[in-house]
């Protein structure tokens, strides 16, 4: 393909250079473009928060207040166990507390009249504190018999039914917070210096073809894997539409070290051994001449090359016709529009042919 392009350009350019005239060239200005190091990786989506819902008490399920796949808010009651025995214990603790409070108040009045000793009043205060603590304990055990959502999220399959007997640790359902997703992936440790918290990423998955999801690096692991020589990276992806699902396989593009830098087209580069040169057009003595300049290059991206040193913005770099150019030789800048196909005249176009065919048909 490069040989075809060169042949096309040579056929278009006039052969002024053969007789000592200026060589015809095409140029492009040196200008700034966006460059970034793009690191490719593969990863798997995980939810922002995930928990297996369990109870701390053992008894039969009295009521269930959710269905498979429900979205719930934090604090919503999901399930309750039988409460008769525990409710009776709470009532007994409340009655004991009321009695202890009345006894303490009575002895406090008598103590003001010096009718009872201070030790009796102190004992009444201890009884009141003990009764209050006992009530809090039985109320806590009662709350353990009711399951509530610890955060906003979506529920998975229900693992129990009304009337079933559950024990502490039995999974009732799984709750996932999918408002944003965590994406874990590994990158070679050689890129470690270019990684930072907040670095932008792009994610794609075959499960949702054509869609691109943008996120940022949230954290970088504190150790390098000694076997793969890679480091684990975790990024977060906002998921407002809830289309991303835990377990999805994702292709990741990490856009590291974004910057604006001078650039030239790839075809303007002339490598000579370990050094690299370009030809620029300068005006000298009223005519345009070609001057060779050594450049230091950086990234190659989308047909352009980052220029680290050797050029300044606005210089005209020769992109086509370089093989006809020598240092200090006169050049003539041609308009690149001459390479575009010319419009076909309406008289000689397909319309006339079609008309002739129609006429001959009649």
mmCIF file of C-alpha atoms in Angstrom:
data_model
loop_
_atom_site.group_PDB
_atom_site.id
_atom_site.type_symbol
_atom_site.label_atom_id
_atom_site.label_comp_id
_atom_site.label_asym_id
_atom_site.label_seq_id
_atom_site.Cartn_x
_atom_site.Cartn_y
_atom_site.Cartn_z
ATOM 1 C CA UNK A 1 0.000 0.000 0.000
ATOM 2 C CA UNK A 2 2.807 2.596 0.721
ATOM 3 C CA UNK A 3 4.307 1.945 -2.714
ATOM 4 C CA UNK A 4 0.944 2.628 -4.369
ATOM 5 C CA UNK A 5 0.611 5.900 -2.441
ATOM 6 C CA UNK A 6 4.122 7.043 -3.416
ATOM 7 C CA UNK A 7 3.476 6.161 -7.047
ATOM 8 C CA UNK A 8 0.221 8.136 -6.956
ATOM 9 C CA UNK A 9 1.902 11.204 -5.488
ATOM 10 C CA UNK A 10 4.768 11.047 -7.993
ATOM 11 C CA UNK A 11 2.336 10.799 -10.870
ATOM 12 C CA UNK A 12 0.446 13.855 -9.616
ATOM 13 C CA UNK A 13 3.422 16.051 -8.757
ATOM 14 C CA UNK A 14 5.058 17.867 -11.714
ATOM 15 C CA UNK A 15 8.666 16.884 -12.368
ATOM 16 C CA UNK A 16 10.129 20.363 -11.699
ATOM 17 C CA UNK A 17 13.062 18.923 -9.767
ATOM 18 C CA UNK A 18 14.519 17.154 -12.807
ATOM 19 C CA UNK A 19 15.535 20.387 -14.513
ATOM 20 C CA UNK A 20 16.827 22.155 -11.446
ATOM 21 C CA UNK A 21 13.432 23.722 -10.615
ATOM 22 C CA UNK A 22 11.793 23.554 -7.180
ATOM 23 C CA UNK A 23 10.444 20.183 -6.089
ATOM 24 C CA UNK A 24 6.706 20.058 -5.518
ATOM 25 C CA UNK A 25 5.766 18.971 -1.998
ATOM 26 C CA UNK A 26 2.810 18.783 0.346
ATOM 27 C CA UNK A 27 3.140 20.177 3.888
ATOM 28 C CA UNK A 28 1.264 20.209 7.170
ATOM 29 C CA UNK A 29 1.776 22.608 10.066
ATOM 30 C CA UNK A 30 3.218 21.444 13.363
ATOM 31 C CA UNK A 31 0.362 21.712 15.843
ATOM 32 C CA UNK A 32 -0.711 20.485 19.229
ATOM 33 C CA UNK A 33 -2.757 17.308 19.633
ATOM 34 C CA UNK A 34 -3.995 15.279 22.576
ATOM 35 C CA UNK A 35 -1.790 12.325 23.478
ATOM 36 C CA UNK A 36 -2.173 9.687 26.171
ATOM 37 C CA UNK A 37 -0.742 6.296 26.972
ATOM 38 C CA UNK A 38 -3.461 3.715 26.331
ATOM 39 C CA UNK A 39 -3.083 0.491 28.320
ATOM 40 C CA UNK A 40 -5.276 -2.475 27.402
ATOM 41 C CA UNK A 41 -6.423 -4.987 30.017
ATOM 42 C CA UNK A 42 -9.213 -7.421 30.867
ATOM 43 C CA UNK A 43 -11.279 -7.397 34.039
ATOM 44 C CA UNK A 44 -14.438 -8.556 35.781
ATOM 45 C CA UNK A 45 -17.172 -6.409 37.285
ATOM 46 C CA UNK A 46 -18.017 -6.617 40.979
ATOM 47 C CA UNK A 47 -20.710 -4.672 42.850
ATOM 48 C CA UNK A 48 -19.861 -1.675 44.984
ATOM 49 C CA UNK A 49 -21.280 -3.481 48.049
ATOM 50 C CA UNK A 50 -22.417 -7.083 48.421
ATOM 51 C CA UNK A 51 -23.692 -9.015 51.455
ATOM 52 C CA UNK A 52 -25.336 -12.344 52.201
ATOM 53 C CA UNK A 53 -28.273 -11.519 54.476
ATOM 54 C CA UNK A 54 -28.471 -13.722 57.584
ATOM 55 C CA UNK A 55 -30.157 -13.697 60.995
ATOM 56 C CA UNK A 56 -28.630 -13.961 64.455
ATOM 57 C CA UNK A 57 -31.539 -15.955 65.921
ATOM 58 C CA UNK A 58 -33.011 -19.409 65.360
ATOM 59 C CA UNK A 59 -36.766 -19.845 64.849
ATOM 60 C CA UNK A 60 -39.452 -20.247 62.232
ATOM 61 C CA UNK A 61 -40.066 -17.600 59.585
ATOM 62 C CA UNK A 62 -43.282 -15.733 60.333
ATOM 63 C CA UNK A 63 -43.408 -13.281 57.391
ATOM 64 C CA UNK A 64 -41.422 -12.318 54.276
ATOM 65 C CA UNK A 65 -41.706 -8.821 52.840
ATOM 66 C CA UNK A 66 -39.766 -9.068 49.569
ATOM 67 C CA UNK A 67 -39.667 -10.964 46.263
ATOM 68 C CA UNK A 68 -36.777 -12.092 44.082
ATOM 69 C CA UNK A 69 -35.056 -9.179 42.367
ATOM 70 C CA UNK A 70 -36.733 -6.420 44.397
ATOM 71 C CA UNK A 71 -34.968 -3.103 44.783
ATOM 72 C CA UNK A 72 -35.044 -2.022 48.406
ATOM 73 C CA UNK A 73 -34.057 1.012 50.456
ATOM 74 C CA UNK A 74 -31.840 0.965 53.501
ATOM 75 C CA UNK A 75 -33.818 0.029 56.632
ATOM 76 C CA UNK A 76 -36.658 -1.779 54.830
ATOM 77 C CA UNK A 77 -37.966 -4.812 56.761
ATOM 78 C CA UNK A 78 -37.344 -7.950 54.719
ATOM 79 C CA UNK A 79 -38.223 -10.845 57.036
ATOM 80 C CA UNK A 80 -39.359 -11.533 60.607
ATOM 81 C CA UNK A 81 -39.257 -14.635 62.815
ATOM 82 C CA UNK A 82 -41.856 -15.796 65.297
ATOM 83 C CA UNK A 83 -42.079 -13.162 68.049
ATOM 84 C CA UNK A 84 -44.479 -14.486 70.737
ATOM 85 C CA UNK A 85 -41.904 -15.728 73.220
ATOM 86 C CA UNK A 86 -39.578 -12.799 72.672
ATOM 87 C CA UNK A 87 -42.429 -10.310 72.949
ATOM 88 C CA UNK A 88 -43.379 -11.855 76.297
ATOM 89 C CA UNK A 89 -39.794 -11.495 77.516
ATOM 90 C CA UNK A 90 -39.810 -7.821 76.511
ATOM 91 C CA UNK A 91 -43.064 -7.261 78.405
ATOM 92 C CA UNK A 92 -41.611 -8.930 81.497
ATOM 93 C CA UNK A 93 -38.471 -6.789 81.312
ATOM 94 C CA UNK A 94 -40.575 -3.654 80.947
ATOM 95 C CA UNK A 95 -42.623 -4.597 84.025
ATOM 96 C CA UNK A 96 -39.442 -5.229 86.039
ATOM 97 C CA UNK A 97 -38.104 -1.832 84.980
ATOM 98 C CA UNK A 98 -41.324 -0.066 86.014
ATOM 99 C CA UNK A 99 -41.234 -1.740 89.421
ATOM 100 C CA UNK A 100 -37.562 -0.845 89.928
ATOM 101 C CA UNK A 101 -38.276 2.770 88.961
ATOM 102 C CA UNK A 102 -41.171 3.061 91.421
ATOM 103 C CA UNK A 103 -39.048 1.518 94.189
ATOM 104 C CA UNK A 104 -36.186 3.907 93.494
ATOM 105 C CA UNK A 105 -38.513 6.945 93.509
ATOM 106 C CA UNK A 106 -40.091 5.875 96.831
ATOM 107 C CA UNK A 107 -36.748 5.358 98.530
ATOM 108 C CA UNK A 108 -35.473 8.661 97.131
ATOM 109 C CA UNK A 109 -38.338 10.499 98.850
ATOM 110 C CA UNK A 110 -37.692 8.642 102.116
ATOM 111 C CA UNK A 111 -33.975 9.410 101.854
ATOM 112 C CA UNK A 112 -34.813 13.126 101.604
ATOM 113 C CA UNK A 113 -36.644 12.728 104.950
ATOM 114 C CA UNK A 114 -33.735 10.639 106.299
ATOM 115 C CA UNK A 115 -36.180 7.744 106.853
ATOM 116 C CA UNK A 116 -33.946 5.212 105.037
ATOM 117 C CA UNK A 117 -30.212 4.726 104.851
ATOM 118 C CA UNK A 118 -28.092 5.809 101.898
ATOM 119 C CA UNK A 119 -27.117 2.185 101.247
ATOM 120 C CA UNK A 120 -30.758 1.253 100.641
ATOM 121 C CA UNK A 121 -31.124 4.077 98.145
ATOM 122 C CA UNK A 122 -27.910 2.998 96.400
ATOM 123 C CA UNK A 123 -29.261 -0.542 96.100
ATOM 124 C CA UNK A 124 -32.486 0.786 94.566
ATOM 125 C CA UNK A 125 -30.456 2.759 92.013
ATOM 126 C CA UNK A 126 -28.482 -0.358 91.100
ATOM 127 C CA UNK A 127 -31.717 -2.348 90.698
ATOM 128 C CA UNK A 128 -33.077 0.361 88.377
ATOM 129 C CA UNK A 129 -29.932 0.345 86.231
ATOM 130 C CA UNK A 130 -29.948 -3.451 86.065
ATOM 131 C CA UNK A 131 -33.606 -3.578 84.998
ATOM 132 C CA UNK A 132 -32.974 -0.999 82.258
ATOM 133 C CA UNK A 133 -29.994 -3.003 80.967
ATOM 134 C CA UNK A 134 -32.058 -6.203 80.964
ATOM 135 C CA UNK A 135 -34.769 -4.500 78.919
ATOM 136 C CA UNK A 136 -32.219 -3.301 76.352
ATOM 137 C CA UNK A 137 -30.844 -6.833 76.070
ATOM 138 C CA UNK A 138 -34.198 -8.479 75.371
ATOM 139 C CA UNK A 139 -35.128 -5.676 72.948
ATOM 140 C CA UNK A 140 -31.852 -6.290 71.090
ATOM 141 C CA UNK A 141 -32.623 -9.991 70.819
ATOM 142 C CA UNK A 142 -36.070 -9.061 69.532
ATOM 143 C CA UNK A 143 -34.528 -6.867 66.821
ATOM 144 C CA UNK A 144 -32.291 -9.783 65.850
ATOM 145 C CA UNK A 145 -35.468 -11.622 64.860
ATOM 146 C CA UNK A 146 -36.252 -8.991 62.221
ATOM 147 C CA UNK A 147 -34.104 -8.707 59.074
ATOM 148 C CA UNK A 148 -33.685 -5.219 57.530
ATOM 149 C CA UNK A 149 -31.760 -4.009 54.463
ATOM 150 C CA UNK A 150 -28.355 -2.601 55.504
ATOM 151 C CA UNK A 151 -28.100 -0.407 52.363
ATOM 152 C CA UNK A 152 -29.939 0.445 49.125
ATOM 153 C CA UNK A 153 -29.657 -2.284 46.515
ATOM 154 C CA UNK A 154 -31.201 -5.134 44.567
ATOM 155 C CA UNK A 155 -32.023 -8.510 46.088
ATOM 156 C CA UNK A 156 -31.199 -11.878 44.568
ATOM 157 C CA UNK A 157 -33.113 -15.145 44.935
ATOM 158 C CA UNK A 158 -35.035 -15.765 48.155
ATOM 159 C CA UNK A 159 -33.597 -18.810 49.963
ATOM 160 C CA UNK A 160 -36.305 -19.334 52.623
ATOM 161 C CA UNK A 161 -40.083 -19.604 52.812
ATOM 162 C CA UNK A 162 -42.699 -18.727 55.400
ATOM 163 C CA UNK A 163 -42.746 -21.463 58.038
ATOM 164 C CA UNK A 164 -39.218 -22.680 57.377
ATOM 165 C CA UNK A 165 -36.831 -22.968 60.320
ATOM 166 C CA UNK A 166 -33.691 -20.858 60.079
ATOM 167 C CA UNK A 167 -30.574 -20.858 62.200
ATOM 168 C CA UNK A 168 -27.915 -18.187 62.723
ATOM 169 C CA UNK A 169 -25.791 -17.921 59.569
ATOM 170 C CA UNK A 170 -28.424 -19.306 57.170
ATOM 171 C CA UNK A 171 -28.490 -17.116 54.018
ATOM 172 C CA UNK A 172 -31.882 -15.542 53.399
ATOM 173 C CA UNK A 173 -30.919 -13.640 50.207
ATOM 174 C CA UNK A 174 -28.040 -11.706 48.651
ATOM 175 C CA UNK A 175 -28.164 -7.910 48.518
ATOM 176 C CA UNK A 176 -26.063 -6.005 45.973
ATOM 177 C CA UNK A 177 -25.470 -2.273 45.647
ATOM 178 C CA UNK A 178 -25.146 -1.775 41.887
ATOM 179 C CA UNK A 179 -25.346 2.036 41.797
ATOM 180 C CA UNK A 180 -21.695 1.840 40.761
ATOM 181 C CA UNK A 181 -19.521 -1.132 39.888
ATOM 182 C CA UNK A 182 -15.988 -2.058 40.824
ATOM 183 C CA UNK A 183 -13.752 -3.223 37.988
ATOM 184 C CA UNK A 184 -10.654 -5.195 38.994
ATOM 185 C CA UNK A 185 -7.914 -5.809 36.429
ATOM 186 C CA UNK A 186 -4.154 -6.269 36.224
ATOM 187 C CA UNK A 187 -1.583 -4.231 34.304
ATOM 188 C CA UNK A 188 2.162 -4.859 33.867
ATOM 189 C CA UNK A 189 4.247 -3.332 36.635
ATOM 190 C CA UNK A 190 6.216 -1.345 34.033
ATOM 191 C CA UNK A 191 3.215 1.009 33.834
ATOM 192 C CA UNK A 192 3.163 1.607 37.577
ATOM 193 C CA UNK A 193 4.607 5.137 37.317
ATOM 194 C CA UNK A 194 1.847 6.192 34.899
ATOM 195 C CA UNK A 195 -0.976 4.965 37.156
ATOM 196 C CA UNK A 196 -2.621 7.227 39.688
ATOM 197 C CA UNK A 197 -5.890 7.524 41.534
ATOM 198 C CA UNK A 198 -8.385 9.305 39.281
ATOM 199 C CA UNK A 199 -6.862 8.091 35.986
ATOM 200 C CA UNK A 200 -9.610 7.767 33.371
ATOM 201 C CA UNK A 201 -10.613 4.403 31.914
ATOM 202 C CA UNK A 202 -12.932 3.190 29.157
ATOM 203 C CA UNK A 203 -14.738 -0.135 29.473
ATOM 204 C CA UNK A 204 -16.483 -2.291 26.866
ATOM 205 C CA UNK A 205 -18.247 -5.635 27.147
ATOM 206 C CA UNK A 206 -19.536 -8.063 24.548
ATOM 207 C CA UNK A 207 -22.723 -8.354 26.619
ATOM 208 C CA UNK A 208 -23.579 -4.740 25.690
ATOM 209 C CA UNK A 209 -22.102 -4.266 22.193
ATOM 210 C CA UNK A 210 -21.453 -0.748 20.991
ATOM 211 C CA UNK A 211 -21.593 0.848 24.444
ATOM 212 C CA UNK A 212 -18.648 2.531 26.166
ATOM 213 C CA UNK A 213 -18.578 3.073 29.922
ATOM 214 C CA UNK A 214 -16.288 5.671 31.461
ATOM 215 C CA UNK A 215 -14.822 5.463 34.938
ATOM 216 C CA UNK A 216 -11.781 6.283 37.036
ATOM 217 C CA UNK A 217 -9.098 4.386 38.912
ATOM 218 C CA UNK A 218 -10.092 4.179 42.588
ATOM 219 C CA UNK A 219 -7.114 2.333 44.064
ATOM 220 C CA UNK A 220 -3.916 0.493 43.188
ATOM 221 C CA UNK A 221 -2.749 -2.600 45.051
ATOM 222 C CA UNK A 222 0.218 -2.201 47.373
ATOM 223 C CA UNK A 223 2.171 -5.151 45.970
ATOM 224 C CA UNK A 224 3.307 -6.580 42.622
ATOM 225 C CA UNK A 225 2.503 -10.186 41.825
ATOM 226 C CA UNK A 226 5.899 -11.948 41.828
ATOM 227 C CA UNK A 227 4.725 -14.521 39.254
ATOM 228 C CA UNK A 228 3.003 -12.357 36.618
ATOM 229 C CA UNK A 229 4.945 -9.141 37.420
ATOM 230 C CA UNK A 230 1.658 -7.252 37.304
ATOM 231 C CA UNK A 231 -0.193 -5.019 39.743
ATOM 232 C CA UNK A 232 -3.889 -5.138 40.564
ATOM 233 C CA UNK A 233 -5.930 -2.026 39.847
ATOM 234 C CA UNK A 234 -9.501 -1.269 40.916
ATOM 235 C CA UNK A 235 -11.629 1.230 39.013
ATOM 236 C CA UNK A 236 -15.183 2.415 39.611
ATOM 237 C CA UNK A 237 -17.831 2.707 36.892
ATOM 238 C CA UNK A 238 -21.028 4.697 37.528
ATOM 239 C CA UNK A 239 -24.072 2.573 36.771
ATOM 240 C CA UNK A 240 -27.098 4.897 36.914
ATOM 241 C CA UNK A 241 -29.118 2.822 34.422
ATOM 242 C CA UNK A 242 -28.240 -0.456 36.220
ATOM 243 C CA UNK A 243 -27.203 -2.092 32.925
ATOM 244 C CA UNK A 244 -23.859 -3.314 34.250
ATOM 245 C CA UNK A 245 -24.163 -6.602 36.138
ATOM 246 C CA UNK A 246 -21.785 -8.291 38.529
ATOM 247 C CA UNK A 247 -19.600 -10.883 36.814
ATOM 248 C CA UNK A 248 -19.504 -9.241 33.378
ATOM 249 C CA UNK A 249 -16.245 -9.736 31.461
ATOM 250 C CA UNK A 250 -14.904 -6.335 30.401
ATOM 251 C CA UNK A 251 -12.205 -5.017 28.070
ATOM 252 C CA UNK A 252 -10.488 -2.068 29.717
ATOM 253 C CA UNK A 253 -8.600 0.812 28.124
ATOM 254 C CA UNK A 254 -6.721 2.858 30.684
ATOM 255 C CA UNK A 255 -5.940 6.376 29.472
ATOM 256 C CA UNK A 256 -2.807 7.316 31.409
ATOM 257 C CA UNK A 257 -0.785 10.537 31.374
ATOM 258 C CA UNK A 258 -3.066 12.622 29.093
ATOM 259 C CA UNK A 259 -1.352 15.705 27.693
ATOM 260 C CA UNK A 260 -1.210 18.236 24.851
ATOM 261 C CA UNK A 261 1.931 18.003 22.728
ATOM 262 C CA UNK A 262 3.282 19.026 19.323
ATOM 263 C CA UNK A 263 2.754 16.449 16.596
ATOM 264 C CA UNK A 264 3.580 15.674 12.987
ATOM 265 C CA UNK A 265 2.136 13.082 10.584
ATOM 266 C CA UNK A 266 3.888 9.714 10.574
ATOM 267 C CA UNK A 267 4.762 10.020 6.888
ATOM 268 C CA UNK A 268 6.921 13.081 7.628
ATOM 269 C CA UNK A 269 9.363 11.047 9.736
ATOM 270 C CA UNK A 270 12.735 10.009 8.284
ATOM 271 C CA UNK A 271 14.707 7.606 10.471
ATOM 272 C CA UNK A 272 18.470 7.538 9.874
ATOM 273 C CA UNK A 273 20.073 4.937 12.092
ATOM 274 C CA UNK A 274 19.257 5.766 15.698
ATOM 275 C CA UNK A 275 18.359 9.373 14.797
ATOM 276 C CA UNK A 276 15.133 10.804 13.394
ATOM 277 C CA UNK A 277 14.661 13.756 11.052
ATOM 278 C CA UNK A 278 11.962 15.765 9.298
ATOM 279 C CA UNK A 279 12.101 18.323 6.502
ATOM 280 C CA UNK A 280 10.575 21.733 7.164
ATOM 281 C CA UNK A 281 9.930 24.484 4.639
ATOM 282 C CA UNK A 282 11.544 27.853 5.340
ATOM 283 C CA UNK A 283 11.682 31.085 3.361
ATOM 284 C CA UNK A 284 15.195 32.204 2.433
ATOM 285 C CA UNK A 285 16.103 34.932 -0.071
ATOM 286 C CA UNK A 286 12.557 35.190 -1.368
ATOM 287 C CA UNK A 287 12.127 31.487 -2.090
ATOM 288 C CA UNK A 288 11.043 28.395 -0.179
ATOM 289 C CA UNK A 289 13.737 25.866 0.711
ATOM 290 C CA UNK A 290 13.767 22.558 2.593
ATOM 291 C CA UNK A 291 15.728 22.256 5.839
ATOM 292 C CA UNK A 292 16.328 18.997 7.642
ATOM 293 C CA UNK A 293 15.810 19.032 11.418
ATOM 294 C CA UNK A 294 16.520 16.336 13.965
ATOM 295 C CA UNK A 295 13.577 15.592 16.265
ATOM 296 C CA UNK A 296 12.922 13.560 19.388
ATOM 297 C CA UNK A 297 9.694 11.590 19.215
ATOM 298 C CA UNK A 298 7.245 10.234 21.755
ATOM 299 C CA UNK A 299 4.003 8.325 21.309
ATOM 300 C CA UNK A 300 2.473 7.328 17.992
ATOM 301 C CA UNK A 301 -1.276 7.723 17.916
ATOM 302 C CA UNK A 302 -3.842 7.708 15.096
ATOM 303 C CA UNK A 303 -1.360 8.495 12.321
ATOM 304 C CA UNK A 304 0.475 11.239 14.205
ATOM 305 C CA UNK A 305 3.671 11.230 16.245
ATOM 306 C CA UNK A 306 4.360 13.205 19.393
ATOM 307 C CA UNK A 307 7.321 15.599 19.035
ATOM 308 C CA UNK A 308 9.267 16.061 22.249
ATOM 309 C CA UNK A 309 11.925 18.399 20.845
ATOM 310 C CA UNK A 310 13.301 19.828 17.599
ATOM 311 C CA UNK A 311 10.253 21.700 16.275
ATOM 312 C CA UNK A 312 8.031 24.622 17.232
ATOM 313 C CA UNK A 313 4.335 25.126 16.626
ATOM 314 C CA UNK A 314 3.413 26.499 13.208
ATOM 315 C CA UNK A 315 6.413 25.178 11.257
ATOM 316 C CA UNK A 316 5.522 23.556 7.941
ATOM 317 C CA UNK A 317 6.625 19.931 7.749
ATOM 318 C CA UNK A 318 6.921 18.154 4.399
ATOM 319 C CA UNK A 319 4.645 15.103 4.312
ATOM 320 C CA UNK A 320 4.693 14.093 0.618
ATOM 321 C CA UNK A 321 7.463 14.424 -1.964
ATOM 322 C CA UNK A 322 10.259 13.873 0.569
ATOM 323 C CA UNK A 323 12.187 11.530 -1.757
ATOM 324 C CA UNK A 324 12.651 14.439 -4.207
ATOM 325 C CA UNK A 325 13.924 16.856 -1.526
ATOM 326 C CA UNK A 326 17.495 17.592 -0.467
ATOM 327 C CA UNK A 327 18.886 19.814 2.282
ATOM 328 C CA UNK A 328 18.679 23.463 1.164
ATOM 329 C CA UNK A 329 16.891 22.608 -2.091
ATOM 330 C CA UNK A 330 14.139 24.877 -3.388
ATOM 331 C CA UNK A 331 10.592 23.562 -3.034
ATOM 332 C CA UNK A 332 7.135 24.498 -4.190
ATOM 333 C CA UNK A 333 4.164 23.859 -1.900
ATOM 334 C CA UNK A 334 1.202 22.308 -3.656
ATOM 335 C CA UNK A 335 -2.394 22.186 -2.498
ATOM 336 C CA UNK A 336 -3.442 18.704 -1.311
ATOM 337 C CA UNK A 337 -6.864 19.194 -2.889
ATOM 338 C CA UNK A 338 -5.236 18.273 -6.230
ATOM 339 C CA UNK A 339 -5.214 14.653 -5.012
ATOM 340 C CA UNK A 340 -8.986 14.600 -4.614
ATOM 341 C CA UNK A 341 -11.039 13.047 -7.464
ATOM 342 C CA UNK A 342 -12.556 15.640 -9.784
ATOM 343 C CA UNK A 343 -16.313 15.818 -10.223
ATOM 344 C CA UNK A 344 -17.620 14.222 -13.393
ATOM 345 C CA UNK A 345 -19.359 16.633 -15.779
ATOM 346 C CA UNK A 346 -23.101 16.156 -16.183
ATOM 347 C CA UNK A 347 -22.772 15.957 -19.980
ATOM 348 C CA UNK A 348 -20.395 13.017 -19.842
ATOM 349 C CA UNK A 349 -21.814 11.410 -16.710
ATOM 350 C CA UNK A 350 -23.959 8.394 -16.258
ATOM 351 C CA UNK A 351 -27.082 10.521 -16.717
ATOM 352 C CA UNK A 352 -26.328 11.037 -20.437
ATOM 353 C CA UNK A 353 -25.637 7.358 -20.911
ATOM 354 C CA UNK A 354 -28.866 6.452 -19.251
ATOM 355 C CA UNK A 355 -30.718 8.907 -21.499
ATOM 356 C CA UNK A 356 -29.167 7.415 -24.617
ATOM 357 C CA UNK A 357 -30.130 3.953 -23.490
ATOM 358 C CA UNK A 358 -33.674 5.090 -22.941
ATOM 359 C CA UNK A 359 -33.793 6.626 -26.393
ATOM 360 C CA UNK A 360 -32.451 3.498 -28.048
ATOM 361 C CA UNK A 361 -35.000 1.492 -26.132
ATOM 362 C CA UNK A 362 -37.770 3.427 -27.783
#
